GROMACS .gro file of C-alpha atoms in nm:
model
  209
    1MET     CA    1   1.974  32.591  -5.119
    2ALA     CA    2   1.814  32.706  -4.793
    3LYS     CA    3   1.902  32.378  -4.621
    4ARG     CA    4   2.260  32.401  -4.742
    5LEU     CA    5   2.289  32.758  -4.610
    6LEU     CA    6   2.141  32.654  -4.275
    7PHE     CA    7   2.384  32.363  -4.252
    8TYR     CA    8   2.673  32.595  -4.338
    9ARG     CA    9   2.578  32.844  -4.067
   10LEU     CA   10   2.527  32.567  -3.813
   11HIS     CA   11   2.869  32.429  -3.898
   12ILE     CA   12   3.026  32.771  -3.847
   13TRP     CA   13   2.861  32.821  -3.508
   14LEU     CA   14   2.953  32.473  -3.388
   15SER     CA   15   3.312  32.529  -3.501
   16TRP     CA   16   3.327  32.850  -3.302
   17PHE     CA   17   3.172  32.686  -2.996
   18PHE     CA   18   3.400  32.383  -2.984
   19GLY     CA   19   3.702  32.585  -3.093
   20LEU     CA   20   3.647  32.831  -2.810
   21GLN     CA   21   3.610  32.548  -2.560
   22ILE     CA   22   3.939  32.397  -2.676
   23VAL     CA   23   4.108  32.734  -2.627
   24ILE     CA   24   3.955  32.761  -2.278
   25TRP     CA   25   4.057  32.403  -2.197
   26VAL     CA   26   4.419  32.468  -2.299
   27ALA     CA   27   4.437  32.809  -2.127
   28THR     CA   28   4.291  32.683  -1.800
   29GLY     CA   29   4.518  32.380  -1.807
   30LEU     CA   30   4.825  32.600  -1.850
   31PHE     CA   31   4.705  32.828  -1.570
   32MET     CA   32   4.658  32.538  -1.329
   33ALA     CA   33   4.990  32.382  -1.424
   34ALA     CA   34   5.166  32.712  -1.352
   35SER     CA   35   4.991  32.765  -1.016
   36PRO     CA   36   5.185  32.643  -0.708
   37ILE     CA   37   4.936  32.407  -0.549
   38ASP     CA   38   5.056  32.482  -0.194
   39LEU     CA   39   4.972  32.850  -0.243
   40VAL     CA   40   4.636  32.760  -0.397
   41ARG     CA   41   4.551  32.549  -0.091
   42GLY     CA   42   4.658  32.829   0.142
   43GLU     CA   43   4.923  32.618   0.311
   44HIS     CA   44   5.135  32.931   0.359
   45LEU     CA   45   4.857  33.065   0.582
   46ALA     CA   46   4.850  32.757   0.806
   47ARG     CA   47   5.034  32.781   1.134
   48LYS     CA   48   5.218  32.469   1.242
   49PRO     CA   49   5.010  32.261   1.486
   50GLU     CA   50   5.098  32.253   1.852
   51THR     CA   51   5.279  31.953   1.994
   52ILE     CA   52   5.126  31.761   2.283
   53ASP     CA   53   5.316  31.796   2.610
   54LEU     CA   54   5.151  31.584   2.877
   55ARG     CA   55   5.411  31.646   3.147
   56GLY     CA   56   5.229  31.756   3.459
   57VAL     CA   57   4.889  31.707   3.294
   58THR     CA   58   4.650  31.432   3.397
   59VAL     CA   59   4.420  31.314   3.121
   60GLN     CA   60   4.135  31.070   3.144
   61LEU     CA   61   4.169  30.728   2.988
   62PRO     CA   62   4.023  30.685   2.639
   63GLY     CA   63   3.809  30.397   2.764
   64ASP     CA   64   3.651  30.615   3.032
   65ILE     CA   65   3.573  30.886   2.779
   66ALA     CA   66   3.420  30.636   2.537
   67ALA     CA   67   3.214  30.470   2.811
   68ARG     CA   68   3.030  30.794   2.883
   69GLU     CA   69   2.922  30.841   2.522
   70LYS     CA   70   2.567  30.749   2.426
   71LYS     CA   71   2.669  30.646   2.073
   72PRO     CA   72   2.918  30.374   1.970
   73VAL     CA   73   3.267  30.520   1.944
   74GLU     CA   74   3.483  30.424   1.648
   75ARG     CA   75   3.805  30.597   1.753
   76LEU     CA   76   3.950  30.868   1.976
   77LEU     CA   77   4.233  31.105   1.892
   78LEU     CA   78   4.432  31.281   2.163
   79LYS     CA   79   4.538  31.625   2.044
   80THR     CA   80   4.613  31.978   2.159
   81TRP     CA   81   4.340  32.229   2.084
   82LEU     CA   82   4.375  32.592   2.190
   83GLY     CA   83   4.653  32.502   2.430
   84ARG     CA   84   4.469  32.223   2.611
   85PRO     CA   85   4.471  31.843   2.570
   86THR     CA   86   4.150  31.720   2.411
   87TYR     CA   87   3.998  31.405   2.272
   88GLU     CA   88   3.850  31.413   1.925
   89ILE     CA   89   3.577  31.148   1.923
   90HIS     CA   90   3.453  30.986   1.603
   91TYR     CA   91   3.134  30.782   1.617
   92ALA     CA   92   3.071  30.456   1.434
   93GLY     CA   93   2.756  30.591   1.271
   94GLY     CA   94   2.917  30.917   1.163
   95GLY     CA   95   2.966  31.249   1.334
   96ALA     CA   96   3.226  31.363   1.585
   97ALA     CA   97   3.272  31.553   1.909
   98LEU     CA   98   3.541  31.731   2.107
   99VAL     CA   99   3.595  31.691   2.482
  100ASP     CA  100   3.849  31.821   2.729
  101ALA     CA  101   4.089  31.533   2.797
  102ALA     CA  102   4.150  31.639   3.158
  103SER     CA  103   3.798  31.717   3.278
  104GLY     CA  104   3.592  31.524   3.025
  105LYS     CA  105   3.387  31.838   2.958
  106ARG     CA  106   3.226  31.848   2.614
  107LEU     CA  107   3.352  32.138   2.403
  108SER     CA  108   3.138  32.084   2.094
  109PRO     CA  109   2.936  32.192   1.915
  110LEU     CA  110   3.158  32.498   1.899
  111THR     CA  111   3.025  32.847   1.954
  112GLY     CA  112   3.110  33.124   1.711
  113THR     CA  113   3.363  33.265   1.957
  114ALA     CA  114   3.537  32.928   1.993
  115ALA     CA  115   3.545  32.890   1.613
  116GLU     CA  116   3.708  33.233   1.580
  117MET     CA  117   3.969  33.138   1.839
  118ALA     CA  118   4.043  32.811   1.659
  119ALA     CA  119   4.077  32.988   1.324
  120ARG     CA  120   4.307  33.258   1.462
  121ALA     CA  121   4.521  32.994   1.632
  122ALA     CA  122   4.560  32.813   1.298
  123TYR     CA  123   4.618  33.129   1.092
  124ALA     CA  124   4.967  33.251   1.004
  125GLY     CA  125   4.856  33.563   0.817
  126ARG     CA  126   4.853  33.929   0.918
  127GLU     CA  127   4.484  33.993   0.984
  128PRO     CA  128   4.414  33.889   1.345
  129ASP     CA  129   4.053  34.010   1.353
  130ALA     CA  130   3.792  33.765   1.230
  131THR     CA  131   3.418  33.712   1.220
  132ALA     CA  132   3.247  33.373   1.240
  133THR     CA  133   2.926  33.287   1.056
  134ARG     CA  134   2.752  32.951   1.089
  135VAL     CA  135   2.740  32.762   0.759
  136ASP     CA  136   2.377  32.719   0.658
  137PRO     CA  137   2.324  32.344   0.591
  138THR     CA  138   2.052  32.430   0.338
  139ALA     CA  139   2.279  32.666   0.144
  140ILE     CA  140   2.633  32.528   0.166
  141PRO     CA  141   2.880  32.763  -0.010
  142LEU     CA  142   3.015  32.633  -0.340
  143GLU     CA  143   3.369  32.687  -0.215
  144PHE     CA  144   3.312  32.463   0.089
  145ARG     CA  145   3.129  32.161  -0.061
  146ARG     CA  146   3.116  31.962   0.261
  147ASP     CA  147   2.797  31.847   0.425
  148GLU     CA  148   2.894  31.878   0.790
  149PRO     CA  149   2.845  32.134   1.069
  150ALA     CA  150   3.093  32.417   1.032
  151TRP     CA  151   3.169  32.783   1.089
  152ALA     CA  152   3.299  33.017   0.819
  153VAL     CA  153   3.557  33.243   0.984
  154ARG     CA  154   3.636  33.543   0.765
  155PHE     CA  155   3.957  33.733   0.835
  156HIS     CA  156   3.922  34.107   0.795
  157SER     CA  157   4.111  34.248   0.498
  158ALA     CA  158   4.120  34.566   0.293
  159VAL     CA  159   4.040  34.357  -0.013
  160VAL     CA  160   3.685  34.225   0.024
  161SER     CA  161   3.576  34.217  -0.341
  162THR     CA  162   3.750  33.881  -0.390
  163GLY     CA  163   3.583  33.723  -0.088
  164GLY     CA  164   3.876  33.763   0.149
  165THR     CA  165   4.040  33.480   0.341
  166ILE     CA  166   3.801  33.234   0.502
  167PHE     CA  167   3.883  32.938   0.725
  168TYR     CA  168   3.607  32.680   0.756
  169VAL     CA  169   3.617  32.533   1.107
  170SER     CA  170   3.440  32.213   1.207
  171ALA     CA  171   3.171  32.274   1.468
  172GLU     CA  172   3.227  31.917   1.588
  173THR     CA  173   3.606  31.886   1.620
  174GLY     CA  174   3.740  32.242   1.604
  175GLU     CA  175   3.966  32.147   1.313
  176VAL     CA  176   4.016  32.373   1.012
  177LEU     CA  177   3.846  32.186   0.728
  178ALA     CA  178   3.929  32.423   0.444
  179ARG     CA  179   4.117  32.745   0.370
  180ARG     CA  180   3.976  32.968   0.097
  181THR     CA  181   4.150  33.269  -0.058
  182ALA     CA  182   4.117  33.480  -0.372
  183ARG     CA  183   4.385  33.262  -0.533
  184TRP     CA  184   4.188  32.946  -0.452
  185ARG     CA  185   3.866  33.092  -0.592
  186LEU     CA  186   4.034  33.185  -0.920
  187TYR     CA  187   4.189  32.840  -0.944
  188ASP     CA  188   3.853  32.680  -0.871
  189LEU     CA  189   3.690  32.885  -1.147
  190MET     CA  190   3.958  32.773  -1.392
  191TRP     CA  191   3.906  32.415  -1.278
  192GLY     CA  192   3.531  32.437  -1.342
  193LEU     CA  193   3.592  32.573  -1.691
  194HIS     CA  194   3.852  32.305  -1.757
  195ILE     CA  195   3.627  32.010  -1.674
  196MET     CA  196   3.320  32.191  -1.814
  197ASP     CA  197   3.125  32.151  -1.491
  198TYR     CA  198   3.008  32.508  -1.452
  199GLY     CA  199   2.783  32.445  -1.152
  200GLY     CA  200   2.930  32.208  -0.896
  201ARG     CA  201   3.287  32.198  -1.038
  202THR     CA  202   3.332  31.837  -0.927
  203ASN     CA  203   3.196  31.621  -1.210
  204PHE     CA  204   3.450  31.485  -1.458
  205ASN     CA  205   3.182  31.306  -1.658
  206THR     CA  206   2.975  31.596  -1.789
  207PRO     CA  207   2.792  31.544  -2.121
  208TRP     CA  208   3.018  31.805  -2.279
  209LEU     CA  209   3.321  31.581  -2.229
   0.00000   0.00000   0.00000
């Protein structure tokens, strides 16, 4: 009788557990389906990139830039960064750098001030003031999830309880790697609950599934 009662109670608790997870799975799925993905990604906060106008500007040849590098270069990308022509250098063994295309001066790794300038230049929102904090490689924020040198540039806002708006800027290339907002954080939480990966929120193959 005692074993039957124990089995009955266990059955009830398991039913509640799996039933609740099914409800969460359906609810989070509906939430994500109803969320405009461009708003979740913060694309409305991204200013359109500058176009490159090389008229009247003398830039160094890619081969000359690559020849001065101590590491093998995989590719170079000519782009405008903060109103100046630059080369984004990617190395064959990994890593990247940013140099001024006219003078050849190395611009990376970026300082906090340069990261703030890059974030403000890429930001289309209403909060111009920002503060840059170097991402600690030993404690990478869950919302960033990228193992590369970066600055977290937080835009000042009256609403800070939700984490505010943060642009993660590469310390190597000056590019904005990620945009994080309160909407993104809520979506990410729903995503973690949906795939039942409550820690990293990236694993589809958790034991629960």
